[in-house]
Coordinates of C-alpha atoms in Angstrom, one line a residue:
S1 CA 92.6 68.7 158.3
R2 CA 89.1 67.2 157.2
K3 CA 89.0 65.0 154.4
G4 CA 86.4 65.5 151.5
P5 CA 84.4 63.3 149.7
A6 CA 85.9 61.1 147.1
I7 CA 85.4 62.3 144.0
T8 CA 83.9 59.7 140.9
T9 CA 86.1 60.1 137.8
N10 CA 87.5 58.3 134.8
L11 CA 90.8 58.9 136.3
D12 CA 91.7 61.6 134.2
D13 CA 93.3 63.8 136.7
S14 CA 94.7 66.1 134.4
N15 CA 92.6 68.7 136.3
L16 CA 94.1 67.7 139.2
R17 CA 95.0 70.9 141.5
F18 CA 96.5 71.3 145.1
R19 CA 95.9 74.4 146.6
H20 CA 98.8 76.5 148.2
E21 CA 97.2 76.5 152.0
I22 CA 98.3 74.9 154.8
M23 CA 96.7 71.4 155.7
N24 CA 94.7 71.3 152.4
E25 CA 93.9 68.0 150.5
K26 CA 91.9 66.9 147.3
V27 CA 90.6 63.6 147.1
I28 CA 90.2 61.6 143.3
E29 CA 88.4 58.4 143.2
A30 CA 88.0 56.6 139.7
T31 CA 85.9 53.8 138.9
V32 CA 87.2 51.7 135.6
T33 CA 85.5 49.1 134.1
E34 CA 87.4 45.6 133.5
L35 CA 86.7 44.4 129.9
P36 CA 86.7 40.6 130.0
G37 CA 89.1 38.8 128.0
V38 CA 91.4 42.1 127.2
I39 CA 94.6 41.0 128.9
E40 CA 94.7 37.2 127.6
S41 CA 94.0 38.4 123.9
M42 CA 96.4 41.5 124.2
N43 CA 99.7 41.3 122.2
R44 CA 102.9 40.7 124.1
D45 CA 104.6 43.1 122.0
H46 CA 102.0 45.7 123.8
W47 CA 103.2 44.6 126.9
R48 CA 106.8 44.9 126.0
A49 CA 106.2 48.3 125.3
L50 CA 105.5 49.1 128.7
P51 CA 108.5 50.4 130.8
S52 CA 110.2 47.2 132.9
S53 CA 109.9 49.5 136.1
M54 CA 109.1 53.2 137.3
S55 CA 109.6 55.1 140.2
Y56 CA 106.6 55.6 142.4
G57 CA 107.3 57.9 145.4
N58 CA 110.0 56.1 147.8
E59 CA 109.2 52.3 146.5
L60 CA 109.6 50.8 143.0
V61 CA 107.1 49.3 141.2
V62 CA 107.7 46.2 138.5
A63 CA 105.5 46.1 135.9
H64 CA 106.5 42.9 134.3
P65 CA 103.4 40.7 132.3
G66 CA 101.9 38.3 134.6
S67 CA 104.3 39.5 137.7
N68 CA 102.5 39.4 141.1
V69 CA 102.1 43.4 141.4
V70 CA 99.8 43.4 138.3
A71 CA 98.4 40.3 139.3
E72 CA 97.5 41.7 142.5
V73 CA 96.0 45.1 141.3
T74 CA 94.1 43.6 138.8
R75 CA 92.8 40.3 140.3
N76 CA 93.0 41.0 143.9
K77 CA 92.0 43.2 147.0
R78 CA 94.9 45.2 147.6
L79 CA 95.7 48.5 150.1
T80 CA 98.5 50.3 149.6
T81 CA 100.1 53.4 151.0
E82 CA 103.1 55.6 149.3
V83 CA 104.9 58.1 150.8
L84 CA 105.9 60.7 148.5
G85 CA 108.3 62.6 150.3
N86 CA 107.5 64.7 153.6
T87 CA 104.6 66.9 152.0
M88 CA 102.5 64.3 150.4
E89 CA 100.6 61.3 151.2
T90 CA 98.6 58.9 148.8
T91 CA 96.1 56.0 149.5
S92 CA 95.3 53.5 146.7
T93 CA 92.6 51.3 147.1
S94 CA 91.9 48.5 144.1
Q95 CA 89.1 45.6 144.7
R96 CA 86.8 43.4 142.3
A97 CA 83.1 43.7 142.5
S98 CA 80.6 41.2 141.8
D99 CA 79.8 42.7 138.9
G100 CA 82.8 41.9 137.2
H101 CA 83.9 45.8 137.5
R102 CA 87.2 46.8 139.4
R103 CA 86.8 49.8 141.4
M104 CA 90.1 51.9 142.4
T105 CA 90.3 54.8 144.7
T106 CA 93.2 57.0 145.2
H107 CA 93.3 59.7 148.2
I108 CA 96.0 62.2 147.8
V109 CA 97.0 64.8 150.4
R110 CA 99.5 67.5 149.8
K111 CA 100.5 69.5 153.0
I112 CA 102.4 72.9 152.2
T113 CA 104.3 74.6 154.9
T114 CA 107.0 76.6 154.2
L115 CA 107.8 76.3 150.4
T116 CA 107.5 79.2 148.1
Q117 CA 104.8 79.2 144.9
A118 CA 107.4 78.3 142.4
E119 CA 109.1 75.4 144.3
E120 CA 105.6 74.1 145.5
Q121 CA 104.8 73.7 141.8
A122 CA 108.3 72.1 140.8
Q123 CA 107.8 69.5 143.4
A124 CA 104.4 69.1 142.8
D125 CA 104.4 68.5 138.7
N126 CA 107.3 65.8 139.8
R127 CA 104.9 64.0 142.2
I128 CA 102.1 64.1 140.2
R129 CA 104.0 63.0 137.0
Q130 CA 105.5 60.1 139.1
N131 CA 101.5 59.0 140.5
R132 CA 100.4 59.5 136.7
D133 CA 103.0 57.1 135.5
V134 CA 102.1 54.2 138.0
K135 CA 98.6 54.5 137.4
K136 CA 99.2 54.0 133.4
T137 CA 101.2 51.0 134.0
E138 CA 98.2 49.6 136.4
I139 CA 95.7 50.3 134.1
G140 CA 96.7 51.2 131.0
Y141 CA 95.5 48.2 128.9
L142 CA 92.6 47.7 130.8
R143 CA 90.8 51.6 129.4
M144 CA 90.7 50.4 125.3
G145 CA 91.0 53.6 123.5
S146 CA 91.2 56.1 126.1
Q147 CA 93.1 59.3 125.9
D148 CA 95.9 59.9 127.1
S149 CA 95.9 62.2 130.5
K150 CA 97.3 65.7 130.2
R151 CA 99.0 67.7 133.1
A152 CA 96.4 70.9 133.9
K153 CA 98.8 74.2 133.7
I154 CA 98.0 77.7 134.9
S155 CA 98.7 78.8 130.9
D156 CA 96.2 76.2 129.8
I157 CA 93.9 79.0 130.7
V158 CA 94.6 81.3 127.6
V159 CA 93.9 79.4 124.6
G160 CA 95.7 79.8 121.2
Q161 CA 98.4 81.6 123.0
E162 CA 102.3 81.0 122.3
D163 CA 103.6 77.6 123.3
N164 CA 106.5 79.9 125.4
L165 CA 103.9 81.6 127.7
T166 CA 104.7 81.5 130.9
A167 CA 102.6 80.7 134.1
R168 CA 102.8 84.3 135.5
E169 CA 101.6 85.7 132.0
A170 CA 99.1 82.9 131.7
L171 CA 97.6 84.0 135.1
L172 CA 97.6 87.7 134.6
R173 CA 95.3 87.2 131.4
W174 CA 93.1 84.9 132.8
A175 CA 92.8 87.5 135.6
R176 CA 92.2 90.3 132.9
R177 CA 89.5 88.1 131.1
S178 CA 87.6 87.4 134.6
T179 CA 87.4 91.0 135.3
A180 CA 86.7 92.4 131.9
K181 CA 84.1 95.2 131.5
Y182 CA 83.8 95.8 135.1
P183 CA 84.2 99.5 135.5
G184 CA 87.3 101.0 137.3
V185 CA 88.7 97.4 137.2
R186 CA 92.3 97.7 135.4
V187 CA 94.2 94.7 135.9
N188 CA 97.8 95.3 134.7
D189 CA 99.6 93.4 137.5
F190 CA 99.8 91.6 140.8
T191 CA 100.1 94.5 143.0
G192 CA 98.6 97.8 142.3
S193 CA 95.6 96.8 140.5
W194 CA 93.9 94.8 143.4
R195 CA 94.8 97.3 146.2
D196 CA 91.3 98.9 146.1
G197 CA 89.6 95.5 146.5
L198 CA 87.3 96.0 143.3
A199 CA 89.1 93.6 141.2
F200 CA 88.5 90.7 143.9
S201 CA 84.9 91.7 143.8
A202 CA 84.7 91.5 139.8
L203 CA 86.5 88.5 139.8
I204 CA 83.9 86.6 142.2
H205 CA 81.0 88.4 140.8
R206 CA 81.8 87.5 137.3
N207 CA 81.9 83.9 138.4
R208 CA 79.2 84.2 141.0
P209 CA 76.8 87.0 140.9
D210 CA 75.0 85.8 143.7
L211 CA 77.8 85.9 146.1
I212 CA 78.5 89.7 146.0
D213 CA 76.5 92.8 145.0
W214 CA 78.4 94.6 142.6
R215 CA 76.5 97.8 143.5
D216 CA 77.3 97.8 146.8
S217 CA 80.8 96.8 146.6
R218 CA 81.3 99.9 144.7
S219 CA 80.3 102.0 147.5
R220 CA 82.6 100.3 150.1
R221 CA 85.9 101.7 151.1
P222 CA 88.6 99.5 150.1
R223 CA 89.4 97.3 152.8
E224 CA 85.9 96.1 153.5
R225 CA 85.7 95.2 149.9
L226 CA 88.6 93.1 150.1
E227 CA 87.8 91.8 153.5
Q228 CA 84.5 90.7 151.7
A229 CA 85.8 88.9 149.2
F230 CA 88.2 86.9 151.5
H231 CA 85.6 85.9 153.4
V232 CA 83.0 84.9 150.6
V233 CA 85.6 82.6 148.8
E234 CA 87.1 80.7 152.1
R235 CA 83.5 80.4 153.1
E236 CA 82.1 78.9 149.7
Y237 CA 85.0 77.2 148.2
G238 CA 87.6 77.0 151.2
V239 CA 90.0 79.1 149.7
T240 CA 92.4 79.7 152.8
R241 CA 93.3 83.4 153.7
L242 CA 96.7 84.1 152.8
L243 CA 96.2 87.4 152.6
D244 CA 94.7 90.1 154.8
P245 CA 93.1 93.3 153.6
E246 CA 96.3 95.5 155.1
D247 CA 98.4 92.9 153.4
V248 CA 96.8 94.2 150.1
D249 CA 95.7 97.8 150.9
T250 CA 99.4 99.0 150.9
N251 CA 101.9 100.7 148.5
E252 CA 104.1 97.5 148.2
P253 CA 102.2 94.0 148.4
D254 CA 104.0 91.1 148.5
E255 CA 103.9 89.8 144.5
K256 CA 104.5 86.3 145.5
S257 CA 101.6 86.3 148.1
M258 CA 99.4 87.6 145.7
I259 CA 100.1 85.2 142.8
T260 CA 99.7 82.0 145.1
Y261 CA 96.2 83.4 146.6
L262 CA 95.4 84.6 142.8
S263 CA 96.2 80.8 141.7
S264 CA 94.0 79.5 144.4
L265 CA 91.1 81.8 142.9
Y266 CA 92.1 80.3 139.6
D267 CA 91.7 76.5 140.8
V268 CA 88.1 77.6 141.8
F269 CA 86.9 79.8 139.0
P270 CA 89.3 78.4 135.9
E271 CA 86.9 79.8 133.2
P272 CA 84.0 83.0 133.6
P273 CA 80.8 82.3 132.1
Q274 CA 80.0 83.4 129.0
I275 CA 77.4 86.0 129.9
H276 CA 78.3 88.6 131.9
P277 CA 76.5 89.0 135.0
L278 CA 76.9 93.0 134.8
F279 CA 74.5 93.5 131.9
D280 CA 71.0 91.9 131.3
M281 CA 70.3 91.1 127.5
E282 CA 68.9 94.3 126.4
S283 CA 71.5 96.8 127.8
Q284 CA 73.8 94.7 126.4
R285 CA 71.8 94.7 123.1
R286 CA 71.7 98.5 123.1
V287 CA 75.4 98.8 124.0
Q288 CA 76.1 96.6 120.8
E289 CA 73.7 98.6 118.7
Y290 CA 75.5 101.6 119.6
R291 CA 78.9 100.2 119.2
E292 CA 78.1 99.2 115.6
L293 CA 76.5 102.3 114.5
A294 CA 79.5 104.4 116.5
Q295 CA 81.8 102.2 114.5
Q296 CA 80.3 102.7 111.0
L297 CA 80.1 106.6 111.6
L298 CA 83.7 106.6 113.0
Y299 CA 85.0 104.8 109.9
W300 CA 83.1 107.4 107.4
C301 CA 84.6 110.2 109.2
R302 CA 88.0 108.9 108.9
E303 CA 87.5 107.7 105.4
K304 CA 86.0 111.0 104.1
T305 CA 88.4 112.7 106.3
S306 CA 91.4 111.1 104.0
L307 CA 89.8 111.8 100.9
L308 CA 89.1 115.5 101.8
Q309 CA 92.8 115.6 102.6
E310 CA 94.1 114.8 99.4
R311 CA 95.8 117.6 97.7
A312 CA 96.2 116.1 93.9
F313 CA 93.7 118.4 92.2
P314 CA 93.3 118.4 88.4
T315 CA 95.1 121.1 86.3
T316 CA 92.1 122.4 84.0
L317 CA 89.5 124.7 85.3
I318 CA 86.4 122.3 84.1
E319 CA 87.6 119.6 86.3
L320 CA 88.3 121.6 89.1
K321 CA 85.1 123.2 89.3
R322 CA 83.6 119.6 88.9
L323 CA 85.4 118.8 92.3
L324 CA 83.9 121.9 94.0
S325 CA 80.4 121.0 92.6
D326 CA 80.9 117.3 94.1
L327 CA 82.2 119.0 97.4
N328 CA 79.3 120.9 97.6
R329 CA 76.7 118.0 96.8
F330 CA 78.8 115.8 99.7
R331 CA 78.0 118.8 102.0
S332 CA 74.5 119.2 101.5
E333 CA 73.5 115.4 100.5
E334 CA 75.9 113.4 102.5
V335 CA 76.6 115.0 105.3
P336 CA 73.0 116.1 107.1
P337 CA 71.9 112.0 107.6
R338 CA 75.4 111.7 108.9
Q339 CA 75.0 114.5 111.4
R340 CA 71.4 112.9 112.2
D341 CA 73.2 109.8 113.1
K342 CA 75.5 111.1 115.4
Q343 CA 73.2 113.0 117.5
R344 CA 71.2 109.5 117.5
L345 CA 74.1 108.1 118.9
F346 CA 74.5 110.6 121.4
T347 CA 70.9 110.3 122.8
I348 CA 71.6 106.6 122.9
Y349 CA 74.7 106.9 124.7
K350 CA 73.3 109.5 127.2
E351 CA 70.6 106.5 128.0
L352 CA 73.0 104.0 128.2
E353 CA 74.9 106.1 130.7
K354 CA 71.7 106.7 132.8
Y355 CA 70.8 102.8 132.8
F356 CA 74.6 102.1 134.1
E357 CA 75.1 105.4 136.3
S358 CA 74.5 103.0 139.4
I359 CA 77.5 99.9 138.4
G360 CA 79.6 102.3 136.3
E361 CA 80.4 103.7 133.2
V362 CA 79.3 102.3 130.0
D363 CA 81.4 99.4 128.5
V364 CA 82.6 101.2 125.2
E365 CA 86.0 101.7 123.5
T366 CA 87.2 105.3 124.2
E367 CA 87.1 105.7 120.4
L368 CA 83.6 105.0 119.9
R369 CA 82.6 107.2 123.1
P370 CA 80.8 110.7 122.1
E371 CA 83.8 112.8 123.0
S372 CA 85.7 110.8 120.5
L373 CA 83.1 111.1 117.9
E374 CA 82.9 114.6 118.3
K375 CA 86.4 115.0 117.7
A376 CA 86.2 112.8 114.7
W377 CA 83.4 114.8 113.3
H378 CA 85.3 118.2 114.0
R379 CA 88.2 116.9 111.8
L380 CA 85.9 116.1 109.1
M381 CA 84.4 119.3 109.0
S382 CA 87.7 121.3 109.3
A383 CA 88.7 118.9 106.3
L384 CA 85.6 119.7 104.3
A385 CA 86.3 123.9 104.8
D386 CA 90.1 123.2 104.2
R387 CA 89.1 121.4 100.8
D388 CA 86.6 124.2 100.1
M389 CA 88.6 127.2 100.8
I390 CA 91.3 125.6 98.7
L391 CA 89.4 124.6 95.9
Q392 CA 87.9 128.3 95.9
Q393 CA 91.7 129.5 95.7
E394 CA 92.8 127.0 93.0
V395 CA 89.4 127.7 90.7
Q396 CA 90.1 131.7 91.2
R397 CA 93.8 130.9 90.0
L398 CA 92.7 129.5 87.3
E399 CA 90.2 131.4 86.0
R400 CA 92.9 134.3 86.3
L401 CA 95.5 132.3 84.4
Q402 CA 92.7 131.7 81.9
K403 CA 92.1 135.0 81.2
L404 CA 95.8 135.7 80.7
A405 CA 95.9 132.9 78.3
D406 CA 92.8 134.3 76.8
K407 CA 94.6 138.0 76.1
V408 CA 97.7 136.0 74.9
Q409 CA 95.5 134.2 72.6
R410 CA 94.0 137.5 71.2
E411 CA 97.3 139.3 71.0
Y412 CA 98.9 136.3 69.3
K413 CA 96.2 136.3 66.5
H414 CA 96.5 140.4 66.1
T415 CA 100.4 140.3 65.9
E416 CA 100.3 137.1 63.3
T417 CA 98.1 138.9 61.4
V418 CA 99.8 142.3 61.5
I419 CA 103.4 140.2 60.5
T420 CA 101.5 138.4 57.7
K421 CA 100.6 141.9 55.9
I422 CA 103.9 143.3 56.6
E423 CA 105.4 140.4 54.3
T424 CA 102.9 141.0 52.0
R425 CA 103.9 144.4 51.6
I426 CA 107.8 143.9 51.7
S427 CA 107.5 141.2 49.0
E428 CA 105.6 144.1 47.0
E429 CA 107.4 146.9 47.1
S430 CA 110.7 145.3 46.9
R431 CA 109.6 144.4 43.4
R432 CA 108.5 147.8 42.5
I433 CA 110.9 150.1 44.8
E434 CA 113.4 150.6 41.8
R435 CA 110.9 152.0 39.6
L436 CA 109.3 154.8 42.1
H437 CA 110.8 158.2 42.9
P438 CA 113.5 158.1 44.9
V439 CA 111.3 160.1 47.8
E440 CA 108.1 158.0 47.4
A441 CA 110.2 155.1 48.0
K442 CA 111.8 156.4 51.3
N443 CA 108.4 157.3 52.7
I444 CA 106.9 153.9 52.1
V445 CA 110.4 152.4 53.7
E446 CA 109.9 154.6 56.5
G447 CA 106.5 153.6 57.1
L448 CA 107.3 149.9 57.2
E449 CA 110.2 150.2 59.2
S450 CA 107.7 152.1 62.0
D451 CA 105.2 149.3 61.8
I452 CA 107.7 146.6 62.3
R453 CA 109.1 148.3 65.2
H454 CA 105.6 148.5 66.7
L455 CA 105.2 144.7 67.0
E456 CA 108.3 144.6 69.3
Q457 CA 106.2 145.4 72.5
P458 CA 103.4 143.2 72.1
L459 CA 105.9 140.3 71.5
Q460 CA 107.5 141.0 74.5
E461 CA 104.3 141.2 76.7
M462 CA 103.2 138.0 75.2
N463 CA 106.6 136.4 76.5
D464 CA 106.2 138.1 79.7
D465 CA 102.6 136.8 80.0
C466 CA 103.7 133.3 78.9
H467 CA 106.2 132.9 81.4
S468 CA 103.6 133.9 84.3
L469 CA 101.1 131.3 82.7
K470 CA 104.1 128.5 83.1
D471 CA 104.5 129.8 86.8
G472 CA 101.1 129.4 87.6
R473 CA 101.1 125.9 86.1
Y474 CA 98.8 127.0 83.7
P475 CA 98.0 123.7 81.6
Q476 CA 98.6 125.1 77.9
A477 CA 101.6 127.2 79.2
G478 CA 104.1 125.6 77.1
D479 CA 101.8 125.3 74.0
L480 CA 101.5 129.2 74.2
Y481 CA 105.2 129.8 75.0
K482 CA 106.1 127.6 71.8
K483 CA 103.5 129.4 69.6
V484 CA 105.1 133.0 70.8
T485 CA 108.4 131.9 70.2
K486 CA 107.5 131.2 66.9
L487 CA 106.0 134.5 66.5
H488 CA 108.9 136.2 67.6
Q489 CA 111.2 134.3 65.3
R490 CA 108.9 135.5 62.3
W491 CA 109.2 138.7 63.2
S492 CA 113.1 138.4 63.5
Q493 CA 112.8 137.0 60.2
L494 CA 110.6 140.1 58.9
R495 CA 113.3 142.4 60.2
T496 CA 116.0 140.7 58.0
T497 CA 113.8 140.6 54.9
F498 CA 113.1 144.3 55.2
H499 CA 116.8 144.9 55.4
T500 CA 117.7 143.0 52.6
S501 CA 115.0 144.0 50.3
L502 CA 114.1 147.5 51.0
V503 CA 116.8 148.8 52.9
Q504 CA 119.5 148.2 50.8
K505 CA 118.1 148.8 47.6
L506 CA 116.6 152.5 48.8
S507 CA 120.4 152.9 49.3
G508 CA 121.9 152.2 46.0
L509 CA 118.7 155.0 44.4
S510 CA 120.5 158.5 43.4
Y511 CA 118.2 161.8 42.8
P512 CA 119.0 165.4 42.5
V513 CA 118.4 167.7 45.3
Q514 CA 116.9 171.1 44.8
E515 CA 117.6 173.7 46.6
T516 CA 115.9 177.2 47.2
T517 CA 117.5 180.0 49.1
I518 CA 115.5 183.0 50.3
T519 CA 117.3 186.3 51.4
K520 CA 115.3 189.0 53.1
Q521 CA 116.5 192.2 53.3
T522 CA 115.2 195.3 55.4
R523 CA 115.6 198.9 54.5
V524 CA 115.1 201.7 56.3
V525 CA 114.5 205.1 54.0
T526 CA 114.1 208.5 56.0
E527 CA 112.8 211.9 54.6
T528 CA 112.7 215.0 56.5
R529 CA 109.9 217.6 55.9
Q530 CA 109.1 220.7 57.5
I531 CA 105.3 220.9 58.8
G532 CA 105.5 224.2 59.8
T533 CA 106.0 225.4 56.3
N534 CA 103.2 224.1 54.7
P535 CA 99.8 225.8 55.5
Y536 CA 98.0 222.8 54.1
F537 CA 99.5 220.6 57.3
R538 CA 99.0 223.2 60.0
D539 CA 95.6 222.0 60.6
V540 CA 96.4 218.5 60.4
Q541 CA 98.9 219.1 62.9
E542 CA 96.5 220.3 65.2
Y543 CA 94.0 218.0 64.6
T544 CA 96.4 215.2 65.5
E545 CA 97.7 216.4 68.6
W546 CA 94.1 216.8 69.7
C547 CA 93.1 213.3 69.4
Q548 CA 96.5 212.2 70.8
S549 CA 95.3 214.7 74.1
K550 CA 91.8 212.6 74.3
L551 CA 93.2 209.1 73.9

């Protein structure tokens, strides 16, 4: 393999990565400035804090104060080579420059042949940790105030996530973040989501838009896209092609191979740029403007729909009519401006669709797209129509109940007046009935009895109407029912008073009864006379017969 140039760092190997490929290497060169007099002025307790020995590959490095090893490392030029197993080789060079600074260069070569990705990671971690411990022993106290190096992990790419996030989950989240907002790209796994090559093209374009033309890539066939993506990263970054297009464009791609290759891409593109290359500033501004306006309209529709679906109506007719008036005002004053906002949003979205026609769909959440807004608007209009219909029905129902209640009130007042008059008459007649002629007293009692009997039907009708008001949930139904019940009790008491004050007194009166008998008799008197014997009647007889013949 070809060895690359050394990289000058502050000896912080937190970003050290070993690419999972055959005969691959990384070189780290570190320059540390020695501070004069540091070792001499150090407290010996600090030296005792260092471990007395550490494992370094297949050798043991002793780190006692003043030992030959530390003295050689810090004061003399020495070339050492440590073999860390069959797959790793480390070469370290330490020397003092003429200006008093110390320069240390470490070359680490890792060669992977048949290990799986999981085994590779485990061995790599162990070996990197051993190498780091040795370097801390050699120069730990020469780097005053420096921070401890941290081992880089794939899970570090997802900031702020839970500590138990696995490397596989972290790599998947990194892939999603690196391909976000690309039309037609949905990374859900390490197999089928990458089959058509769009995800690979999006990942490269997100970090290096100069390497891949996204519009051209979308027009290619899947295997052409895969070939282009693999070739570009191999040419520009030296990422070995562990996969061929036909290995990915299959029903069951090898997941382990995909994870290994994507881990190599993460080494190249650990964090996507903040500015998305697919959209210019103006288009992003327009999309953001559409998104904000659409959210406002959607939230307004949802809020108003929830309020319109409320069915806790007031029980009085006045308050119900006020609700109906508010609903009509909402329909005439608030709905039209929002409808204009909706039409404006649809116009903006059509313009965005036209702009993004060549690169894909508009990057807007599904719930904010015109079809979703139209559904929300339709639900709002349906809720508005339903509420209007229900309020109209409630108003009509309460109006009918109000008319029925008014009728009960009128009947109640009339019946109450009649009962009061009858009570007064009974009181008056009871005081003078004994002085009246029995016939006159009898006529008075019969008249009062008829008046009392005629009150029974109105009282029954009022009672039935009160039950109807209660069934219709009329607010004052209970009060009316109590009043009618009391009136019925007065009527019952009136009948009792009438019986005790008049009827019983009338039954104690005695008076003569004059009877007149008329006999009709009919008597028949028969008188026989001879007409013919009387000459005076002879002419009369003839005249009579003539008259009868003319009739």
